[in-house]
PDB file of C-alpha atoms in Angstrom:
ATOM      1  CA  MET A   1     -16.150   5.050 -35.946  1.00  0.00           C
ATOM      2  CA  SER A   2     -17.686   1.612 -36.515  1.00  0.00           C
ATOM      3  CA  PHE A   3     -19.311  -0.501 -33.888  1.00  0.00           C
ATOM      4  CA  ARG A   4     -16.384  -2.907 -33.842  1.00  0.00           C
ATOM      5  CA  GLU A   5     -13.852  -0.173 -33.206  1.00  0.00           C
ATOM      6  CA  SER A   6     -15.843   1.278 -30.297  1.00  0.00           C
ATOM      7  CA  ALA A   7     -16.418  -2.137 -28.712  1.00  0.00           C
ATOM      8  CA  ALA A   8     -12.769  -3.311 -29.057  1.00  0.00           C
ATOM      9  CA  GLN A   9     -11.748  -1.790 -25.763  1.00  0.00           C
ATOM     10  CA  PRO A  10     -13.928  -1.750 -22.677  1.00  0.00           C
ATOM     11  CA  PRO A  11     -13.948   1.597 -20.829  1.00  0.00           C
ATOM     12  CA  GLU A  12     -11.628   0.316 -18.143  1.00  0.00           C
ATOM     13  CA  ALA A  13      -8.927  -0.438 -20.659  1.00  0.00           C
ATOM     14  CA  LYS A  14      -8.889   3.220 -21.800  1.00  0.00           C
ATOM     15  CA  ARG A  15      -7.392   4.336 -18.481  1.00  0.00           C
ATOM     16  CA  THR A  16      -4.278   6.266 -18.968  1.00  0.00           C
ATOM     17  CA  GLU A  17      -1.072   5.980 -16.995  1.00  0.00           C
ATOM     18  CA  ALA A  18      -1.660   9.525 -15.767  1.00  0.00           C
ATOM     19  CA  GLY A  19      -4.965   8.515 -14.380  1.00  0.00           C
ATOM     20  CA  SER A  20      -3.347   5.480 -12.699  1.00  0.00           C
ATOM     21  CA  ALA A  21      -0.567   7.633 -11.241  1.00  0.00           C
ATOM     22  CA  GLU A  22      -3.178  10.113  -9.963  1.00  0.00           C
ATOM     23  CA  ARG A  23      -5.017   7.237  -8.282  1.00  0.00           C
ATOM     24  CA  MET A  24      -1.801   5.995  -6.659  1.00  0.00           C
ATOM     25  CA  GLU A  25      -1.004   9.513  -5.359  1.00  0.00           C
ATOM     26  CA  GLU A  26      -4.508   9.799  -3.896  1.00  0.00           C
ATOM     27  CA  TYR A  27      -4.120   6.568  -2.051  1.00  0.00           C
ATOM     28  CA  ARG A  28      -0.559   7.518  -1.023  1.00  0.00           C
ATOM     29  CA  ASP A  29      -1.920  10.667   0.502  1.00  0.00           C
ATOM     30  CA  LEU A  30      -4.756   8.762   2.226  1.00  0.00           C
ATOM     31  CA  ILE A  31      -2.330   6.322   3.728  1.00  0.00           C
ATOM     32  CA  ARG A  32       0.015   9.036   4.876  1.00  0.00           C
ATOM     33  CA  HIS A  33      -3.007  10.706   6.549  1.00  0.00           C
ATOM     34  CA  ASN A  34      -4.114   7.479   8.170  1.00  0.00           C
ATOM     35  CA  ILE A  35      -0.715   6.737   9.694  1.00  0.00           C
ATOM     36  CA  GLN A  36      -0.119  10.441  10.622  1.00  0.00           C
ATOM     37  CA  TYR A  37       2.940  10.517   8.506  1.00  0.00           C
ATOM     38  CA  PRO A  38       4.488  13.884   9.516  1.00  0.00           C
ATOM     39  CA  LEU A  39       4.169  13.021  13.208  1.00  0.00           C
ATOM     40  CA  LEU A  40       5.418   9.480  12.716  1.00  0.00           C
ATOM     41  CA  VAL A  41       8.497  10.723  10.844  1.00  0.00           C
ATOM     42  CA  ALA A  42       9.125  13.493  13.366  1.00  0.00           C
ATOM     43  CA  GLN A  43       9.042  10.983  16.197  1.00  0.00           C
ATOM     44  CA  ASN A  44      11.211   8.457  14.373  1.00  0.00           C
ATOM     45  CA  PRO A  45      13.599  10.470  12.171  1.00  0.00           C
ATOM     46  CA  ASP A  46      16.081   7.571  11.899  1.00  0.00           C
ATOM     47  CA  ASP A  47      13.360   5.428  10.395  1.00  0.00           C
ATOM     48  CA  ALA A  48      12.145   7.801   7.733  1.00  0.00           C
ATOM     49  CA  ASP A  49      13.329   5.562   5.040  1.00  0.00           C
ATOM     50  CA  LEU A  50      11.631   2.537   6.583  1.00  0.00           C
ATOM     51  CA  ILE A  51       8.377   4.477   6.974  1.00  0.00           C
ATOM     52  CA  ASP A  52       8.556   5.681   3.341  1.00  0.00           C
ATOM     53  CA  GLU A  53       9.125   2.008   2.231  1.00  0.00           C
ATOM     54  CA  SER A  54       6.065   0.963   4.253  1.00  0.00           C
ATOM     55  CA  VAL A  55       3.920   3.701   2.647  1.00  0.00           C
ATOM     56  CA  GLU A  56       5.030   2.618  -0.828  1.00  0.00           C
ATOM     57  CA  LEU A  57       4.389  -1.016  -0.098  1.00  0.00           C
ATOM     58  CA  MET A  58       0.955  -0.221   1.267  1.00  0.00           C
ATOM     59  CA  THR A  59       0.172   2.065  -1.758  1.00  0.00           C
ATOM     60  CA  GLU A  60       1.187  -0.662  -4.186  1.00  0.00           C
ATOM     61  CA  THR A  61      -0.886  -3.274  -2.423  1.00  0.00           C
ATOM     62  CA  VAL A  62      -3.969  -0.935  -2.338  1.00  0.00           C
ATOM     63  CA  CYS A  63      -3.574  -0.085  -6.047  1.00  0.00           C
ATOM     64  CA  ALA A  64      -2.823  -3.603  -7.291  1.00  0.00           C
ATOM     65  CA  ARG A  65      -5.266  -4.862  -9.936  1.00  0.00           C
ATOM     66  CA  ARG A  66      -4.873  -8.538  -9.059  1.00  0.00           C
ATOM     67  CA  ARG A  67      -7.687 -10.679  -7.581  1.00  0.00           C
ATOM     68  CA  THR A  68      -5.519 -11.885  -4.742  1.00  0.00           C
ATOM     69  CA  THR A  69      -2.587 -10.602  -2.766  1.00  0.00           C
ATOM     70  CA  ARG A  70       0.026 -12.829  -1.199  1.00  0.00           C
ATOM     71  CA  VAL A  71       0.990 -12.048   2.461  1.00  0.00           C
ATOM     72  CA  CYS A  72       3.476 -14.308   4.234  1.00  0.00           C
ATOM     73  CA  GLY A  73       2.796 -17.194   1.792  1.00  0.00           C
ATOM     74  CA  SER A  74      -1.013 -16.953   2.056  1.00  0.00           C
ATOM     75  CA  ASP A  75      -3.283 -15.603  -0.563  1.00  0.00           C
ATOM     76  CA  PHE A  76      -5.951 -13.083   0.421  1.00  0.00           C
ATOM     77  CA  LEU A  77      -8.603 -11.488  -1.661  1.00  0.00           C
ATOM     78  CA  ALA A  78      -7.250  -8.139  -2.939  1.00  0.00           C
ATOM     79  CA  GLU A  79     -10.294  -6.302  -1.528  1.00  0.00           C
ATOM     80  CA  MET A  80      -9.544  -7.731   1.955  1.00  0.00           C
ATOM     81  CA  ALA A  81      -5.850  -6.717   1.827  1.00  0.00           C
ATOM     82  CA  LYS A  82      -6.856  -3.321   0.523  1.00  0.00           C
ATOM     83  CA  SER A  83      -9.335  -2.835   3.320  1.00  0.00           C
ATOM     84  CA  ARG A  84      -6.754  -3.859   5.970  1.00  0.00           C
ATOM     85  CA  MET A  85      -4.115  -1.546   4.546  1.00  0.00           C
ATOM     86  CA  LEU A  86      -6.497   1.440   4.612  1.00  0.00           C
ATOM     87  CA  LYS A  87      -7.321   0.763   8.278  1.00  0.00           C
ATOM     88  CA  LEU A  88      -3.739   0.885   9.493  1.00  0.00           C
ATOM     89  CA  ASP A  89      -2.585   3.703  11.610  1.00  0.00           C
ATOM     90  CA  GLY A  90       0.712   5.068  12.908  1.00  0.00           C
ATOM     91  CA  GLU A  91       0.668   2.655  15.896  1.00  0.00           C
ATOM     92  CA  HIS A  92       0.668  -0.342  13.530  1.00  0.00           C
ATOM     93  CA  ILE A  93       3.722   1.015  11.759  1.00  0.00           C
ATOM     94  CA  LYS A  94       5.519   1.650  15.102  1.00  0.00           C
ATOM     95  CA  ARG A  95       4.653  -1.844  16.314  1.00  0.00           C
ATOM     96  CA  ARG A  96       5.896  -3.515  13.119  1.00  0.00           C
ATOM     97  CA  ARG A  97       9.101  -1.488  13.185  1.00  0.00           C
ATOM     98  CA  LEU A  98       9.778  -2.641  16.743  1.00  0.00           C
ATOM     99  CA  LEU A  99       8.978  -6.207  15.916  1.00  0.00           C
ATOM    100  CA  SER A 100      11.214  -6.243  12.880  1.00  0.00           C
ATOM    101  CA  ARG A 101      14.034  -4.795  14.871  1.00  0.00           C
ATOM    102  CA  SER A 102      13.734  -7.281  17.663  1.00  0.00           C
ATOM    103  CA  LYS A 103      13.640 -10.276  15.372  1.00  0.00           C
ATOM    104  CA  SER A 104      16.610  -9.484  13.107  1.00  0.00           C
ATOM    105  CA  PRO A 105      18.542  -6.273  12.278  1.00  0.00           C
ATOM    106  CA  LYS A 106      19.120  -7.653   8.737  1.00  0.00           C
ATOM    107  CA  LYS A 107      15.386  -8.054   7.960  1.00  0.00           C
ATOM    108  CA  SER A 108      13.941  -5.522   5.524  1.00  0.00           C
ATOM    109  CA  ALA A 109      10.578  -3.750   6.027  1.00  0.00           C
ATOM    110  CA  THR A 110       9.347  -5.268   2.785  1.00  0.00           C
ATOM    111  CA  THR A 111       9.807  -8.841   4.069  1.00  0.00           C
ATOM    112  CA  THR A 112       7.705  -8.420   7.100  1.00  0.00           C
ATOM    113  CA  THR A 113       3.939  -8.411   7.318  1.00  0.00           C
ATOM    114  CA  VAL A 114       2.380  -4.934   7.564  1.00  0.00           C
ATOM    115  CA  TYR A 115      -0.864  -6.092   9.067  1.00  0.00           C
TER     116      TYR A 115
END
């Protein structure tokens, strides 16, 4: 292998989709742990789909490779958004669920702010 061939791709670019999927699964597990997912779903069985949507949205936000993340029309540094997502617990999800229900029954979980 010549020097040019080895320098063509930086080490980050060699990441496989499997590695990325594993990383997402690790963060998904961490988020579920942080929000006490089994307890949250057991206490709110009618909202299991909404809770799953929230977990996926949080996971995608944490794993995003962008420099900024847009929340309610404002741009935040991705690291700040990631940090906030990883600090959320089950009480945050319950509060957000109650707020979204009181504002509008048509509003989706993905259109409301998680933090």
